[in-house]
PDB file of C-alpha atoms in Angstrom:
ATOM      1  CA  MET A   1     -66.851-148.534  91.102  1.00 42.00           C
ATOM      2  CA  ILE A   2     -65.799-151.874  92.753  1.00 46.00           C
ATOM      3  CA  SER A   3     -67.390-155.166  91.448  1.00 48.00           C
ATOM      4  CA  LEU A   4     -69.217-157.355  92.619  1.00 51.00           C
ATOM      5  CA  LYS A   5     -65.818-160.275  91.791  1.00 53.00           C
ATOM      6  CA  THR A   6     -64.016-158.105  94.348  1.00 49.00           C
ATOM      7  CA  LEU A   7     -66.478-159.298  97.097  1.00 52.00           C
ATOM      8  CA  PRO A   8     -64.808-161.077  98.828  1.00 58.00           C
ATOM      9  CA  ALA A   9     -61.531-160.424  99.394  1.00 59.00           C
ATOM     10  CA  ILE A  10     -62.218-157.398 100.025  1.00 57.00           C
ATOM     11  CA  ALA A  11     -63.840-158.681 103.074  1.00 59.00           C
ATOM     12  CA  ALA A  12     -61.423-160.807 103.898  1.00 60.00           C
ATOM     13  CA  ILE A  13     -59.401-157.461 103.881  1.00 58.00           C
ATOM     14  CA  PHE A  14     -61.876-155.721 105.650  1.00 58.00           C
ATOM     15  CA  PRO A  15     -63.753-158.711 107.792  1.00 56.00           C
ATOM     16  CA  PHE A  16     -65.378-155.985 110.573  1.00 56.00           C
ATOM     17  CA  ALA A  17     -66.483-153.910 107.741  1.00 55.00           C
ATOM     18  CA  PRO A  18     -69.575-154.048 106.740  1.00 57.00           C
ATOM     19  CA  LEU A  19     -70.940-155.294 103.181  1.00 52.00           C
ATOM     20  CA  GLU A  20     -72.299-151.646 102.056  1.00 56.00           C
ATOM     21  CA  ALA A  21     -69.331-149.758 102.193  1.00 53.00           C
ATOM     22  CA  CYS A  22     -68.163-152.631  99.935  1.00 54.00           C
ATOM     23  CA  THR A  23     -71.466-152.241  97.649  1.00 57.00           C
ATOM     24  CA  GLY A  24     -70.835-149.240  96.175  1.00 57.00           C
ATOM     25  CA  ALA A  25     -74.414-147.667  98.297  1.00 58.00           C
ATOM     26  CA  ALA A  26     -74.541-144.762  99.853  1.00 57.00           C
ATOM     27  CA  VAL A  27     -72.926-145.360 103.759  1.00 59.00           C
ATOM     28  CA  LYS A  28     -72.155-143.453 106.339  1.00 64.00           C
ATOM     29  CA  SER A  29     -70.052-144.196 108.643  1.00 68.00           C
ATOM     30  CA  ALA A  30     -69.824-141.771 111.142  1.00 82.00           C
ATOM     31  CA  VAL A  31     -66.700-140.045 112.722  1.00 89.00           C
ATOM     32  CA  ILE A  32     -66.009-141.766 116.656  1.00 88.00           C
ATOM     33  CA  LYS A  33     -64.376-139.363 118.747  1.00 93.00           C
ATOM     34  CA  ARG A  34     -62.651-141.071 121.366  1.00 93.00           C
ATOM     35  CA  SER A  35     -60.411-140.222 124.726  1.00 93.00           C
ATOM     36  CA  ILE A  36     -57.024-142.827 124.801  1.00 91.00           C
ATOM     37  CA  LEU A  37     -54.505-142.671 126.686  1.00 90.00           C
ATOM     38  CA  LEU A  38     -51.130-141.877 125.142  1.00 89.00           C
ATOM     39  CA  ASN A  39     -48.199-141.237 127.370  1.00 87.00           C
ATOM     40  CA  GLY A  40     -49.980-140.811 130.528  1.00 89.00           C
ATOM     41  CA  HIS A  41     -52.575-138.152 128.392  1.00 91.00           C
ATOM     42  CA  LYS A  42     -55.505-137.834 127.891  1.00 93.00           C
ATOM     43  CA  THR A  43     -55.647-137.323 124.263  1.00 92.00           C
ATOM     44  CA  SER A  44     -58.643-137.522 121.609  1.00 94.00           C
ATOM     45  CA  VAL A  45     -59.261-139.618 118.213  1.00 95.00           C
ATOM     46  CA  SER A  46     -61.557-139.334 115.900  1.00 95.00           C
ATOM     47  CA  LEU A  47     -62.098-142.248 113.791  1.00 95.00           C
ATOM     48  CA  GLU A  48     -64.368-143.963 111.950  1.00 95.00           C
ATOM     49  CA  ASP A  49     -66.201-147.111 113.674  1.00 93.00           C
ATOM     50  CA  GLU A  50     -64.988-149.383 111.521  1.00 93.00           C
ATOM     51  CA  PHE A  51     -61.620-148.812 111.741  1.00 95.00           C
ATOM     52  CA  TRP A  52     -61.491-148.825 115.729  1.00 95.00           C
ATOM     53  CA  ASP A  53     -63.489-152.156 115.534  1.00 95.00           C
ATOM     54  CA  GLY A  54     -60.197-152.605 112.962  1.00 96.00           C
ATOM     55  CA  LEU A  55     -57.946-151.693 115.951  1.00 96.00           C
ATOM     56  CA  ARG A  56     -59.568-153.771 118.285  1.00 96.00           C
ATOM     57  CA  GLU A  57     -59.527-157.137 116.538  1.00 96.00           C
ATOM     58  CA  ILE A  58     -55.641-157.252 116.487  1.00 96.00           C
ATOM     59  CA  ALA A  59     -54.890-155.815 119.550  1.00 97.00           C
ATOM     60  CA  ALA A  60     -56.878-158.986 120.670  1.00 97.00           C
ATOM     61  CA  ASP A  61     -54.737-160.618 117.754  1.00 95.00           C
ATOM     62  CA  ARG A  62     -51.541-159.013 119.711  1.00 96.00           C
ATOM     63  CA  ASN A  63     -52.717-159.718 122.855  1.00 97.00           C
ATOM     64  CA  VAL A  64     -52.328-156.020 123.592  1.00 96.00           C
ATOM     65  CA  GLY A  65     -54.196-153.487 124.860  1.00 94.00           C
ATOM     66  CA  LEU A  66     -55.385-150.821 123.195  1.00 94.00           C
ATOM     67  CA  SER A  67     -53.826-148.225 124.290  1.00 93.00           C
ATOM     68  CA  ALA A  68     -50.932-149.183 124.509  1.00 94.00           C
ATOM     69  CA  LEU A  69     -50.805-150.514 120.976  1.00 96.00           C
ATOM     70  CA  VAL A  70     -52.143-147.457 120.614  1.00 95.00           C
ATOM     71  CA  GLN A  71     -49.478-146.250 121.851  1.00 95.00           C
ATOM     72  CA  GLU A  72     -46.639-147.771 120.148  1.00 95.00           C
ATOM     73  CA  ILE A  73     -48.620-147.453 116.748  1.00 95.00           C
ATOM     74  CA  ASP A  74     -47.539-143.584 117.586  1.00 94.00           C
ATOM     75  CA  HIS A  75     -44.244-143.926 118.056  1.00 92.00           C
ATOM     76  CA  GLY A  76     -43.531-144.900 114.590  1.00 90.00           C
ATOM     77  CA  ARG A  77     -45.385-142.657 113.233  1.00 90.00           C
ATOM     78  CA  ASP A  78     -43.688-140.262 111.148  1.00 85.00           C
ATOM     79  CA  ASN A  79     -44.707-135.960 110.199  1.00 80.00           C
ATOM     80  CA  CYS A  80     -48.400-137.455 109.731  1.00 87.00           C
ATOM     81  CA  ASN A  81     -51.380-137.155 112.259  1.00 93.00           C
ATOM     82  CA  LEU A  82     -52.541-139.788 114.477  1.00 94.00           C
ATOM     83  CA  SER A  83     -55.990-140.967 112.519  1.00 95.00           C
ATOM     84  CA  SER A  84     -54.216-140.603 109.620  1.00 94.00           C
ATOM     85  CA  SER A  85     -51.331-143.121 111.259  1.00 95.00           C
ATOM     86  CA  LEU A  86     -53.817-145.341 112.906  1.00 96.00           C
ATOM     87  CA  ARG A  87     -55.589-145.934 109.154  1.00 95.00           C
ATOM     88  CA  VAL A  88     -52.754-146.805 107.723  1.00 94.00           C
ATOM     89  CA  TYR A  89     -51.489-149.661 110.698  1.00 95.00           C
ATOM     90  CA  VAL A  90     -55.201-150.946 110.530  1.00 96.00           C
ATOM     91  CA  PHE A  91     -55.645-151.213 106.566  1.00 95.00           C
ATOM     92  CA  SER A  92     -51.104-152.503 106.228  1.00 94.00           C
ATOM     93  CA  TYR A  93     -52.208-154.974 109.043  1.00 94.00           C
ATOM     94  CA  PHE A  94     -55.167-156.647 107.796  1.00 93.00           C
ATOM     95  CA  HIS A  95     -53.769-156.455 103.640  1.00 92.00           C
ATOM     96  CA  ALA A  96     -50.294-157.543 104.829  1.00 92.00           C
ATOM     97  CA  ARG A  97     -52.668-160.465 105.953  1.00 88.00           C
ATOM     98  CA  VAL A  98     -54.332-161.828 103.444  1.00 87.00           C
ATOM     99  CA  SER A  99     -52.039-161.561 101.410  1.00 85.00           C
ATOM    100  CA  ARG A 100     -50.074-164.341 103.843  1.00 82.00           C
ATOM    101  CA  ALA A 101     -53.008-166.698 103.452  1.00 70.00           C
ATOM    102  CA  PRO A 102     -52.158-169.730 102.214  1.00 68.00           C
ATOM    103  CA  VAL A 103     -54.784-170.481  99.403  1.00 57.00           C
ATOM    104  CA  GLY A 104     -57.448-171.736 100.376  1.00 53.00           C
ATOM    105  CA  ALA A 105     -57.930-170.269 102.442  1.00 52.00           C
ATOM    106  CA  GLY A 106     -60.759-168.028 101.895  1.00 51.00           C
ATOM    107  CA  VAL A 107     -58.944-165.958  99.405  1.00 44.00           C
ATOM    108  CA  THR A 108     -56.681-166.839  97.075  1.00 42.00           C
ATOM    109  CA  PRO A 109     -53.394-164.863  95.806  1.00 42.00           C
ATOM    110  CA  SER A 110     -56.161-163.743  91.981  1.00 42.00           C
ATOM    111  CA  ALA A 111     -58.468-162.442  94.504  1.00 43.00           C
ATOM    112  CA  ALA A 112     -56.181-160.199  96.677  1.00 43.00           C
ATOM    113  CA  ALA A 113     -54.271-159.406  93.475  1.00 43.00           C
ATOM    114  CA  THR A 114     -58.201-158.007  91.913  1.00 41.00           C
ATOM    115  CA  THR A 115     -58.419-155.960  95.299  1.00 41.00           C
ATOM    116  CA  ARG A 116     -55.400-154.727  94.307  1.00 42.00           C
ATOM    117  CA  ALA A 117     -55.940-153.389  90.822  1.00 42.00           C
ATOM    118  CA  ALA A 118     -59.450-152.243  91.375  1.00 42.00           C
ATOM    119  CA  PHE A 119     -57.573-149.859  94.020  1.00 42.00           C
ATOM    120  CA  ALA A 120     -55.410-148.353  91.492  1.00 41.00           C
ATOM    121  CA  ASP A 121     -57.522-147.172  90.113  1.00 38.00           C
TER     122      ASP A 121
END
């Protein structure tokens, strides 16, 4: 179980995640299936709504369309399914953003380390 002390660091890594997801309260995060244009063909991708939100935020940060971002991730993936690759990409993006955050930017290096330790179990 994640302690309440780690919530600020978790919220910084996943700013789009509802607080209930961080507290361990029963949260039902629906997997949303969406069609997306990938390499000129429509394909369905199933992700939790929080990951769709994260992908949209990343696309906006990079000033690219969602389809272009998903296509880039698709081209770089190795032998795992697209949905898993997208989840890992979103997690890695926000984790890297927290790791680069200067002290005083809302997340201290010790808070990020606390978050990593909380998930190490």
